[in-house]
C-alpha positions as semicolon CSV with decimal commas, in nm:
position;residue;x (nm);y (nm);z (nm)
1;X;9,263;6,023;1,834
2;X;9,052;6,316;1,951
3;X;9,096;6,432;2,306
4;X;8,829;6,377;2,571
5;X;8,623;6,635;2,753
6;X;8,703;6,656;3,124
7;X;8,433;6,499;3,343
8;X;8,375;6,516;3,721
9;X;8,475;6,150;3,765
10;X;8,817;6,223;3,616
11;X;8,905;6,334;3,968
12;X;8,977;5,965;4,037
13;X;9,270;5,977;3,795
14;X;9,448;6,278;3,943
15;X;9,755;6,250;4,164
16;X;9,880;6,512;4,407
17;X;10,228;6,593;4,536
18;X;10,333;6,811;4,830
19;X;10,568;6,862;5,126
20;X;10,909;6,853;4,951
21;X;11,220;6,811;5,166
22;X;11,572;6,838;5,021
23;X;11,851;6,604;5,138
24;X;12,206;6,745;5,174
25;X;12,307;6,541;4,868
26;X;12,030;6,701;4,660
27;X;11,782;6,414;4,658
28;X;11,423;6,494;4,748
29;X;11,152;6,331;4,955
30;X;10,789;6,431;4,907
31;X;10,433;6,320;4,971
32;X;10,234;6,158;4,692
33;X;9,854;6,129;4,719
34;X;9,611;5,917;4,520
35;X;9,245;5,824;4,548
36;X;9,152;5,472;4,655
37;X;8,831;5,444;4,458
38;X;8,722;5,116;4,615
39;X;8,734;5,256;4,970
40;X;8,638;5,613;4,876
41;X;8,938;5,769;5,047
42;X;9,278;5,924;4,987
43;X;9,606;5,741;5,041
44;X;9,937;5,915;5,092
45;X;10,287;5,775;5,055
46;X;10,640;5,913;5,075
47;X;10,836;5,916;4,750
48;X;11,204;5,979;4,676
49;X;11,377;6,147;4,380
50;X;11,746;6,066;4,340
51;X;12,007;6,342;4,339
52;X;12,078;6,285;3,969
53;X;11,700;6,309;3,900
54;X;11,702;5,976;3,715
55;X;11,504;5,767;3,961
56;X;11,180;5,811;4,154
57;X;11,049;5,551;4,395
58;X;10,816;5,499;4,688
59;X;11,007;5,463;5,015
60;X;10,741;5,412;5,286
61;X;10,495;5,126;5,318
62;X;10,207;5,293;5,501
63;X;9,885;5,417;5,345
64;X;9,872;5,746;5,536
65;X;10,228;5,881;5,544
66;X;10,282;6,258;5,520
67;X;10,518;6,547;5,599
68;X;10,863;6,400;5,518
69;X;11,162;6,590;5,660
70;X;11,532;6,502;5,635
71;X;11,755;6,536;5,940
72;X;12,027;6,803;5,901
73;X;12,293;6,539;5,832
74;X;12,066;6,347;5,594
75;X;12,090;6,023;5,789
76;X;11,722;6,004;5,882
77;X;11,387;6,093;5,732
78;X;11,115;6,178;5,980
79;X;10,751;6,168;5,873
80;X;10,400;6,144;6,014
81;X;10,207;5,819;5,986
82;X;9,841;5,795;6,074
83;X;9,723;5,468;6,226
84;X;9,391;5,430;6,409
85;X;9,325;5,799;6,330
86;X;9,623;5,902;6,545
87;X;9,911;6,064;6,354
88;X;10,244;5,972;6,512
89;X;10,609;6,046;6,434
90;X;10,806;5,779;6,250
91;X;11,169;5,784;6,141
92;X;11,324;5,608;5,843
93;X;11,694;5,521;5,857
94;X;11,828;5,634;5,519
95;X;12,106;5,372;5,522
96;X;11,923;5,061;5,639
97;X;11,574;5,149;5,519
98;X;11,421;5,054;5,854
99;X;11,119;5,251;5,980
100;X;11,049;5,300;6,351
101;X;10,768;5,476;6,540
102;X;10,904;5,739;6,780
103;X;10,590;5,882;6,938
104;X;10,285;5,736;7,106
105;X;10,115;6,053;7,222
106;X;9,752;6,008;7,322
107;X;9,618;6,254;7,067
108;X;9,893;6,216;6,809
109;X;10,112;6,494;6,673
110;X;10,036;6,780;6,439
111;X;10,368;6,939;6,342
112;X;10,740;6,879;6,395
113;X;11,088;7,021;6,323
114;X;11,440;6,882;6,354
115;X;11,686;7,057;6,585
116;X;11,993;7,206;6,411
117;X;12,216;6,927;6,548
118;X;11,969;6,653;6,450
119;X;11,952;6,511;6,803
120;X;11,603;6,630;6,891
121;X;11,267;6,703;6,734
122;X;11,015;6,959;6,852
123;X;10,652;6,848;6,806
124;X;10,302;6,977;6,874
125;X;10,025;6,772;7,032
126;X;9,697;6,843;7,206
127;X;9,647;6,789;7,580
128;X;9,352;6,832;7,812
129;X;9,335;7,161;7,997
130;X;9,221;7,217;8,351
131;X;8,856;7,240;8,250
132;X;8,808;6,874;8,177
133;X;8,433;6,923;8,210
134;X;8,437;7,059;7,855
135;X;8,574;6,738;7,708
136;X;8,348;6,494;7,527
137;X;8,254;6,247;7,797
138;X;8,000;5,971;7,728
139;X;7,813;5,994;8,057
140;X;7,722;6,363;8,070
141;X;7,633;6,666;7,866
142;X;7,881;6,886;7,688
143;X;7,926;7,203;7,894
144;X;7,999;7,518;7,694
145;X;8,155;7,825;7,853
146;X;8,369;7,963;7,571
147;X;8,232;8,240;7,350
148;X;8,325;8,045;7,038
149;X;8,320;7,677;7,135
150;X;8,369;7,531;6,788
151;X;8,606;7,560;6,495
152;X;8,593;7,475;6,126
153;X;8,752;7,138;6,061
154;X;8,749;7,020;6,422
155;X;8,396;7,078;6,551
156;X;8,307;7,147;6,913
157;X;8,601;7,224;7,137
158;X;8,692;6,914;7,337
159;X;8,879;7,080;7,622
160;X;9,228;7,039;7,474
161;X;9,507;7,284;7,399
162;X;9,798;7,243;7,159
163;X;10,138;7,238;7,328
164;X;10,502;7,174;7,248
165;X;10,681;6,846;7,313
166;X;11,050;6,762;7,279
167;X;11,165;6,425;7,149
168;X;11,523;6,334;7,240
169;X;11,614;6,074;6,979
170;X;11,894;5,881;7,148
171;X;11,679;5,766;7,439
172;X;11,341;5,817;7,269
173;X;11,223;6,034;7,555
174;X;10,938;6,281;7,505
175;X;10,897;6,580;7,734
176;X;10,616;6,836;7,739
177;X;10,762;7,187;7,718
178;X;10,462;7,419;7,741
179;X;10,140;7,403;7,940
180;X;9,844;7,623;8,021
181;X;9,518;7,742;7,872
182;X;9,654;7,853;7,537
183;X;9,759;7,701;7,206
184;X;10,129;7,699;7,117
185;X;10,201;7,676;6,746
186;X;10,465;7,707;6,474
187;X;10,776;7,618;6,679
188;X;11,108;7,722;6,521
189;X;11,458;7,637;6,648
190;X;11,713;7,913;6,690
191;X;12,017;7,873;6,461
192;X;12,235;7,754;6,752
193;X;11,966;7,521;6,889
194;X;11,963;7,680;7,236
195;X;11,603;7,798;7,220
196;X;11,273;7,762;7,043
197;X;11,044;8,042;6,933
198;X;10,672;7,981;6,896
199;X;10,341;8,163;6,854
200;X;10,067;8,181;7,116
201;X;9,780;8,387;7,255
202;X;9,834;8,387;7,630
203;X;9,677;8,713;7,743
204;X;9,373;8,916;7,639
205;X;9,444;9,235;7,449
206;X;9,384;9,588;7,570
207;X;9,066;9,607;7,362
208;X;8,923;9,258;7,416
209;X;8,910;9,054;7,735
210;X;8,783;8,742;7,556
211;X;9,051;8,534;7,385
212;X;8,795;8,370;7,157
213;X;8,742;8,691;6,962
214;X;9,105;8,803;6,946
215;X;9,311;8,722;6,638
216;X;9,647;8,867;6,734
217;X;9,922;8,634;6,855
218;X;10,260;8,688;7,013
219;X;10,607;8,548;6,958
220;X;10,763;8,375;7,258
221;X;11,106;8,222;7,314
222;X;11,171;7,915;7,527
223;X;11,527;7,861;7,651
224;X;11,607;7,490;7,626
225;X;11,848;7,489;7,923
226;X;11,660;7,704;8,176
227;X;11,311;7,631;8,034
228;X;11,232;7,999;8,083
229;X;10,983;8,165;7,848
230;X;11,017;8,524;7,730
231;X;10,761;8,738;7,545
232;X;10,908;8,906;7,235
233;X;10,607;9,096;7,093
234;X;10,326;9,285;7,265
235;X;9,989;9,232;7,095
236;X;10,106;9,418;6,785
237;X;10,060;9,162;6,508
238;X;9,883;8,857;6,378
239;X;10,184;8,648;6,273
240;X;10,143;8,372;6,015
241;X;10,504;8,250;5,976
242;X;10,845;8,366;6,090
243;X;11,215;8,279;6,073
244;X;11,522;8,355;6,282
245;X;11,792;8,574;6,133
246;X;12,116;8,371;6,104
247;X;12,267;8,553;6,404
248;X;11,960;8,477;6,617
249;X;11,916;8,844;6,711
250;X;11,597;8,915;6,518
251;X;11,307;8,750;6,345
252;X;11,148;8,813;6,007
253;X;10,772;8,764;6,016
254;X;10,488;8,750;5,767
255;X;10,215;8,927;5,960
256;X;9,956;9,204;5,970
257;X;9,824;9,443;6,232
258;X;9,451;9,364;6,181
259;X;9,375;9,731;6,114
260;X;9,111;9,626;5,863
261;X;9,018;9,294;6,025
262;X;9,056;8,991;5,802
263;X;9,092;9,227;5,507
264;X;9,431;9,352;5,626
265;X;9,707;9,257;5,382
266;X;10,022;9,098;5,519
267;X;10,353;9,278;5,533
268;X;10,704;9,151;5,603
269;X;10,820;9,266;5,947
270;X;11,146;9,253;6,138
271;X;11,133;9,207;6,516
272;X;11,454;9,319;6,689
273;X;11,545;9,104;6,988
274;X;11,742;9,359;7,190
275;X;11,508;9,658;7,153
276;X;11,173;9,494;7,084
277;X;11,134;9,728;6,787
278;X;10,897;9,604;6,515
279;X;10,951;9,750;6,168
280;X;10,774;9,677;5,841
281;X;11,010;9,612;5,551
282;X;10,722;9,647;5,303
283;X;10,496;9,927;5,433
284;X;10,380;10,049;5,092
285;X;10,369;9,725;4,893
286;X;10,053;9,615;4,709
287;X;10,167;9,253;4,737
288;X;9,981;9,025;4,977
289;X;10,267;8,824;5,127
290;X;10,194;8,455;5,156
291;X;9,992;8,234;4,921
292;X;9,625;8,330;4,890
293;X;9,519;8,173;4,561
294;X;9,209;7,957;4,592
295;X;9,220;7,636;4,390
296;X;9,051;7,299;4,428
297;X;9,365;7,115;4,312
298;X;9,606;7,262;4,567
299;X;9,746;7,020;4,827
300;X;9,727;7,098;5,194
301;X;10,050;7,080;5,390
302;X;10,304;7,276;5,588
303;X;10,347;7,642;5,495
304;X;10,719;7,728;5,522
305;X;10,816;8,069;5,653
306;X;11,061;8,327;5,519
307;X;11,388;8,182;5,389
308;X;11,714;8,367;5,456
309;X;11,982;8,377;5,189
310;X;12,320;8,223;5,273
311;X;12,461;8,564;5,372
312;X;12,170;8,664;5,594
313;X;12,122;8,991;5,404
314;X;11,777;8,919;5,262
315;X;11,483;8,682;5,280
316;X;11,283;8,500;5,015
317;X;10,907;8,494;5,060
318;X;10,602;8,412;4,851
319;X;10,375;8,696;4,747
320;X;10,025;8,705;4,597
321;X;9,988;8,975;4,333
322;X;9,760;9,029;4,034
323;X;9,662;8,669;3,969
324;X;9,994;8,505;4,047
325;X;10,204;8,386;4,340
326;X;10,576;8,446;4,293
327;X;10,902;8,439;4,487
328;X;11,018;8,776;4,616
329;X;11,351;8,876;4,766
330;X;11,335;9,139;5,040
331;X;11,659;9,292;5,164
332;X;11,727;9,408;5,518
333;X;11,683;9,762;5,385
334;X;11,335;9,685;5,252
335;X;11,402;9,652;4,878
336;X;11,155;9,405;4,724
337;X;11,240;9,226;4,397
338;X;11,050;8,953;4,212
339;X;11,260;8,641;4,149
340;X;10,992;8,476;3,934
341;X;10,749;8,658;3,710
342;X;10,377;8,589;3,693
343;X;10,146;8,334;3,539
344;X;10,169;8,070;3,808
345;X;10,091;7,963;4,162
346;X;10,399;7,877;4,371
347;X;10,330;7,691;4,693
348;X;10,533;7,523;4,971
349;X;10,867;7,682;4,883
350;X;11,178;7,518;5,033
351;X;11,549;7,576;4,974
352;X;11,846;7,338;4,949
353;X;12,100;7,350;5,237
354;X;12,355;7,504;4,999
355;X;12,113;7,781;4,903
356;X;12,155;7,711;4,531
357;X;11,809;7,583;4,445
358;X;11,445;7,609;4,543
359;X;11,189;7,333;4,521
360;X;10,819;7,416;4,526
361;X;10,476;7,312;4,408
362;X;10,395;7,508;4,093
363;X;10,082;7,515;3,878
364;X;9,988;7,723;3,576
365;X;9,703;7,745;3,328
366;X;9,815;7,433;3,141
367;X;9,909;7,206;3,426
368;X;9,803;7,126;3,785
369;X;10,050;7,133;4,072
370;X;10,381;6,950;4,029
371;X;10,714;6,964;4,209
372;X;10,949;7,200;4,029
373;X;11,316;7,279;4,091
374;X;11,431;7,637;4,044
375;X;11,812;7,681;4,033
376;X;11,914;8,010;4,193
377;X;12,240;8,202;4,207
378;X;12,290;8,250;4,583
379;X;12,512;8,555;4,526
380;X;12,334;8,735;4,242
381;X;11,990;8,634;4,379
382;X;11,825;8,542;4,050
383;X;11,733;8,218;3,878
384;X;12,048;8,072;3,728
385;X;11,873;7,833;3,492
386;X;11,528;7,737;3,367
387;X;11,291;7,571;3,614
388;X;11,295;7,192;3,596
389;X;10,984;6,985;3,660
390;X;11,060;6,700;3,898
391;X;10,726;6,517;3,885
392;X;10,502;6,437;3,592
393;X;10,190;6,302;3,758
394;X;9,948;6,465;3,513
395;X;10,137;6,447;3,183
396;X;9,971;6,136;3,041
397;X;9,625;6,233;3,156
398;X;9,654;6,585;3,014
399;X;9,769;6,448;2,679
400;X;9,435;6,268;2,651
401;X;9,203;6,552;2,757
402;X;9,104;6,894;2,628
403;X;9,210;7,182;2,853
404;X;9,068;7,532;2,823
405;X;9,326;7,809;2,869
406;X;9,180;8,121;3,035
407;X;9,206;8,454;2,854
408;X;9,312;8,739;3,081
409;X;9,145;9,080;3,073
410;X;9,124;9,400;3,276
411;X;8,851;9,658;3,286
412;X;8,816;9,987;3,471
413;X;8,507;10,037;3,683
414;X;8,326;10,369;3,663
415;X;8,471;10,467;4,002
416;X;8,825;10,416;3,869
417;X;8,903;10,078;4,026
418;X;9,072;9,833;3,788
419;X;8,942;9,475;3,792
420;X;9,128;9,166;3,668
421;X;8,946;8,864;3,533
422;X;8,970;8,564;3,302
423;X;8,734;8,415;3,048
424;X;8,746;8,042;2,980
425;X;8,586;7,921;2,657
426;X;8,480;7,569;2,564
427;X;8,758;7,397;2,374
428;X;8,503;7,265;2,125
429;X;8,413;7,609;1,991
430;X;8,546;7,752;1,666
431;X;8,592;8,109;1,552
432;X;8,242;8,093;1,403
433;X;8,074;7,958;1,716
434;X;7,804;8,167;1,875
435;X;7,528;8,143;2,134
436;X;7,767;8,010;2,400
437;X;7,616;8,010;2,751
438;X;7,819;8,203;3,009
439;X;7,861;8,116;3,378
440;X;7,985;8,374;3,629
441;X;8,191;8,194;3,898
442;X;8,249;8,392;4,222
443;X;8,533;8,302;4,459
444;X;8,514;8,280;4,837
445;X;8,681;8,494;5,098
446;X;8,635;8,760;4,983
447;X;8,992;8,822;5,104
448;X;9,162;8,574;4,871
449;X;9,231;8,554;4,499
450;X;9,155;8,340;4,196
451;X;9,378;8,307;3,892
452;X;9,410;8,127;3,561
453;X;9,575;7,827;3,731
454;X;9,439;7,485;3,632
455;X;9,123;7,393;3,824
456;X;8,927;7,070;3,792
457;X;8,608;7,250;3,896
458;X;8,642;7,511;3,622
459;X;8,754;7,262;3,357
460;X;8,451;7,038;3,417
461;X;8,218;7,332;3,359
462;X;8,395;7,445;3,043
463;X;8,405;7,091;2,908
464;X;8,023;7,083;2,911
465;X;8,014;7,366;2,659
466;X;7,992;7,671;2,885
467;X;8,214;7,975;2,892
468;X;8,322;8,053;3,249
469;X;8,401;8,398;3,384
470;X;8,619;8,435;3,695
471;X;8,748;8,758;3,844
472;X;8,879;8,928;4,156
473;X;8,626;9,190;4,265
474;X;8,712;9,455;4,522
475;X;8,784;9,287;4,853
476;X;9,022;9,037;4,692
477;X;9,384;9,017;4,803
478;X;9,676;9,091;4,572
479;X;9,581;9,438;4,449
480;X;9,683;9,656;4,742
481;X;9,536;9,742;5,081
482;X;9,285;9,995;4,949
483;X;9,141;9,733;4,712
484;X;9,132;9,462;4,982
485;X;8,934;9,676;5,225
486;X;8,706;9,827;4,961
487;X;8,419;9,584;5,031
488;X;8,436;9,632;5,408
489;X;8,089;9,719;5,541
490;X;7,971;9,728;5,180
491;X;7,887;9,370;5,084
492;X;7,642;9,386;4,797
493;X;7,766;9,733;4,699
494;X;8,088;9,789;4,506
495;X;8,166;9,417;4,487
496;X;7,822;9,351;4,338
497;X;7,879;9,620;4,076
498;X;8,224;9,477;3,993
499;X;8,074;9,135;3,924
500;X;7,784;9,261;3,714
501;X;8,007;9,499;3,519
502;X;8,246;9,211;3,443
503;X;7,957;9,022;3,286
504;X;7,867;9,329;3,081
505;X;8,230;9,369;2,976
506;X;8,277;9,017;2,839
507;X;7,937;9,020;2,668
508;X;8,032;9,343;2,495
509;X;8,372;9,216;2,380
510;X;8,267;8,859;2,297
511;X;7,961;8,853;2,069
512;X;7,981;8,473;2,060
513;X;7,847;8,468;2,417
514;X;7,470;8,444;2,463
515;X;7,338;8,710;2,701
516;X;7,008;8,523;2,720
517;X;7,169;8,215;2,874
518;X;7,362;8,323;3,179
519;X;7,439;8,115;3,487
520;X;7,598;8,205;3,818
521;X;7,787;7,996;4,076
522;X;7,983;8,064;4,394
523;X;8,088;7,925;4,730
524;X;8,121;8,074;5,080
525;X;8,142;8,452;5,022
526;X;8,080;8,360;4,658
527;X;7,763;8,182;4,769
528;X;7,656;8,493;4,959
529;X;7,701;8,698;4,643
530;X;7,508;8,447;4,431
531;X;7,217;8,480;4,674
532;X;7,243;8,859;4,673
533;X;7,277;8,897;4,297
534;X;6,980;8,680;4,198
535;X;6,766;8,878;4,443
536;X;6,866;9,205;4,272
537;X;6,938;9,116;3,908
538;X;6,718;8,882;3,708
539;X;6,931;8,826;3,401
540;X;7,061;8,488;3,523
541;X;6,867;8,183;3,409
542;X;7,020;7,944;3,663
543;X;7,221;7,966;3,986
544;X;7,422;7,744;4,222
545;X;7,511;7,854;4,576
546;X;7,752;7,648;4,786
547;X;7,832;7,665;5,162
548;X;7,665;8,004;5,153
549;X;7,564;8,287;5,386
550;X;7,202;8,405;5,377
551;X;7,138;8,569;5,715
552;X;7,394;8,786;5,898
553;X;7,178;8,791;6,212
554;X;7,206;8,416;6,271
555;X;7,555;8,392;6,119
556;X;7,679;8,612;6,404
557;X;7,592;8,346;6,661
558;X;7,652;8,019;6,482
559;X;7,969;8,058;6,273
560;X;8,312;7,994;6,424
561;X;8,408;8,342;6,297
562;X;8,062;8,493;6,336
563;X;8,146;8,761;6,592
564;X;8,475;8,885;6,446
565;X;8,363;8,868;6,084
566;X;8,023;9,028;6,132
567;X;8,153;9,306;6,356
568;X;8,479;9,366;6,170
569;X;8,389;9,318;5,804
570;X;8,010;9,341;5,769
571;X;7,974;9,601;6,045
572;X;7,776;9,563;6,365
573;X;7,600;9,314;6,592
574;X;7,236;9,197;6,603
575;X;7,124;9,397;6,908
576;X;7,265;9,732;6,802
577;X;7,265;9,705;6,423
578;X;6,978;9,468;6,347
579;X;6,831;9,669;6,060
580;X;7,169;9,710;5,894
581;X;7,262;9,342;5,916
582;X;6,918;9,227;5,807
583;X;6,908;9,461;5,508
584;X;7,244;9,320;5,393
585;X;7,120;8,961;5,429
586;X;7,000;8,788;5,110
587;X;6,721;8,629;5,314
588;X;6,565;8,974;5,360
589;X;6,521;8,990;4,983
590;X;6,430;8,627;4,919
591;X;6,087;8,719;4,782
592;X;6,264;8,869;4,480
593;X;6,452;8,551;4,391
594;X;6,303;8,382;4,085
595;X;6,615;8,218;3,942
596;X;6,619;7,836;3,975
597;X;6,865;7,780;4,260
598;X;7,067;7,471;4,352
599;X;7,185;7,486;4,715
600;X;7,486;7,273;4,822
601;X;7,624;7,241;5,176
602;X;7,833;7,017;5,403
603;X;7,652;6,920;5,722
604;X;7,958;6,974;5,946
605;X;8,045;7,317;5,809
606;X;8,134;7,539;6,107
607;X;8,246;7,838;5,901
608;X;7,917;7,892;5,718
609;X;7,692;7,644;5,899
610;X;7,428;7,458;5,704
611;X;7,141;7,644;5,873
612;X;7,231;7,934;5,640
613;X;7,131;7,718;5,345
614;X;6,838;7,565;5,529
615;X;6,683;7,907;5,591
616;X;6,721;8,001;5,227
617;X;6,587;7,668;5,103
618;X;6,283;7,679;5,333
619;X;6,195;8,036;5,233
620;X;6,217;7,954;4,864
621;X;6,016;7,632;4,892
622;X;5,748;7,803;5,097
623;X;5,706;8,056;4,816
624;X;5,689;7,783;4,555
625;X;6,017;7,883;4,393
626;X;6,227;7,634;4,196
627;X;6,507;7,508;4,419
628;X;6,685;7,192;4,528
629;X;6,923;7,124;4,816
630;X;7,211;6,875;4,824
631;X;7,358;6,796;5,168
632;X;7,684;6,610;5,233
633;X;7,710;6,423;5,567
634;X;8,036;6,439;5,765
635;X;8,159;6,720;5,540
636;X;8,288;7,063;5,635
637;X;8,347;7,392;5,454
638;X;8,607;7,239;5,220
639;X;8,400;6,953;5,078
640;X;8,479;7,063;4,721
641;X;8,854;7,065;4,784
642;X;8,918;6,789;5,037
643;X;8,589;6,607;5,094
644;X;8,533;6,240;5,022
645;X;8,620;6,171;4,658
646;X;8,270;6,050;4,577
647;X;8,121;6,365;4,731
648;X;8,345;6,591;4,524
649;X;8,246;6,410;4,206
650;X;7,879;6,403;4,301
651;X;7,886;6,776;4,376
652;X;8,032;6,866;4,037
653;X;7,784;6,633;3,867
654;X;7,491;6,805;4,039
655;X;7,621;7,144;3,922
656;X;7,656;7,021;3,564
657;X;7,310;6,863;3,565
658;X;7,147;7,176;3,710
659;X;7,310;7,393;3,446
660;X;7,213;7,156;3,168
661;X;6,855;7,149;3,291
662;X;6,818;7,526;3,275
663;X;7,054;7,642;3,000
664;X;7,016;7,461;2,671
665;X;7,326;7,475;2,452
666;X;7,402;7,332;2,109
667;X;7,767;7,232;2,155
668;X;7,843;6,861;2,142
669;X;8,111;6,742;2,382
670;X;8,336;6,441;2,335
671;X;8,301;6,225;2,649
């Protein structure tokens, strides 16, 4: 039987896994997500894999259960259950199988961790601050006094702050530990359980007096006996994750110093408790530490921090480098060694209590994300056996469908910068095929990375008979700091040339591609570049721009990152640098756009608000240009990745239809 071409509606058949937690006996709990087609929503359950790996079963009975975590002794499994839109902490007794709710906080919980002795759990929850007038109240207007009163994914600020709460399990008592006009996040227990470290922005920096436009944070400790808080860093870093050293006398952090704004690559730092000294262990590395691959199939979930080896002499971290995310070991002396080697995306890395195995989400070009076990020698610090896939959610489906495997290539730009990309060809083509339409797909960020990892979005395009070109132009992470900052204050310059030269490169090396039938797509920063390119290069027959930017002047005031991004990355503000910002705005060049343009946007997008697309659409329509706009209600910046299932399918269908309307191709697909 011939295999089927991948269609947008195949999204309904995917399953997702995430949030692995390893029991002391080696068994594993994890979250399993499916789509409820009838109700147009996702459902999440907790599953269990036995220690001998012979049995897998569902162990919770809710429809919205996430974030499983075993207690240190393995007796209990804590998880988050959402009921009435309020996520609360529940605990499953491993012996009896009983499940009990342990929190009833007014606004639910967002994150939790077991104490080392298993007697307590630290949680985060939001509480009203002193300025209650800024809360959403039904009988009066919403007063705004903050510089940036909204945030992507949550909307207008409702007057709440995130704080830490302690649950004492024996008596089921919950106590608020922090308070004030700041957000406390990422709580971590000290190894002896006597204190908690957390991240917060409590004071303005020397440069900025407004906390809404400051992106640094500090590390604080909270003594559990005295309840005294102590500041451990001094406005030096933006810290993403951290971990205590086994002796509790230092912390290892994944962080950056914001020297180049959001284009600053992360390093691995050590913060010494006694001296306050902060040292980078990786000052000259080209690796972007953390996971920065963009992919529509990746599950959201907790991002674990650095993992110490059993001897406390090194840490394991994830690093993004040249199209792959791998595990790296960094010693206390700063030696960095790859434990895995390329060709994959590793996400949500956790380690067994004995230190002899990792479990993580891993995807590659052939297969979407699955849970994989990686045996490791805790003494020699290398994989001791081949990785073992624990879940097989996509095996049957993949056996029935054609998958295009991207071909990797590099080219050197005329200014000496090396660019990495991938070309995906339709699986229906033969060696004698020609006249294949080519679509340039531009990723968002720009400070992120794409790779050859399996993507439903890309596979649906290729399955329609198009070749798809993806690449990491200058500004992408994973190629060193110089590369990451190379597009700063130069949007539409070097990055534009990288993208166009990549098209020229593949056309030159692949005569089967039709240079007369070119399409272009992109989202967020990628949408900005679509708008810019079709205003300056008229080779593309069709274009799709999603959640885009068209006007830096208005973006400055309406995006949740408008001030910091425009000033720090684009360069300037509207009252001092109007001409510069306007000249770099695609809207300033809209009269030159003649390419048929499909515009797609979520109506609740706070990152690149929908007015950016509305301005572009109106200008094009007023000039009689060929354009169409698709709007998705109640959808934010991530509609393609985590929006309503029907919206995601509808979006991909609109893209396919728009391409088909404007690029005729002769290849027959097998539906």
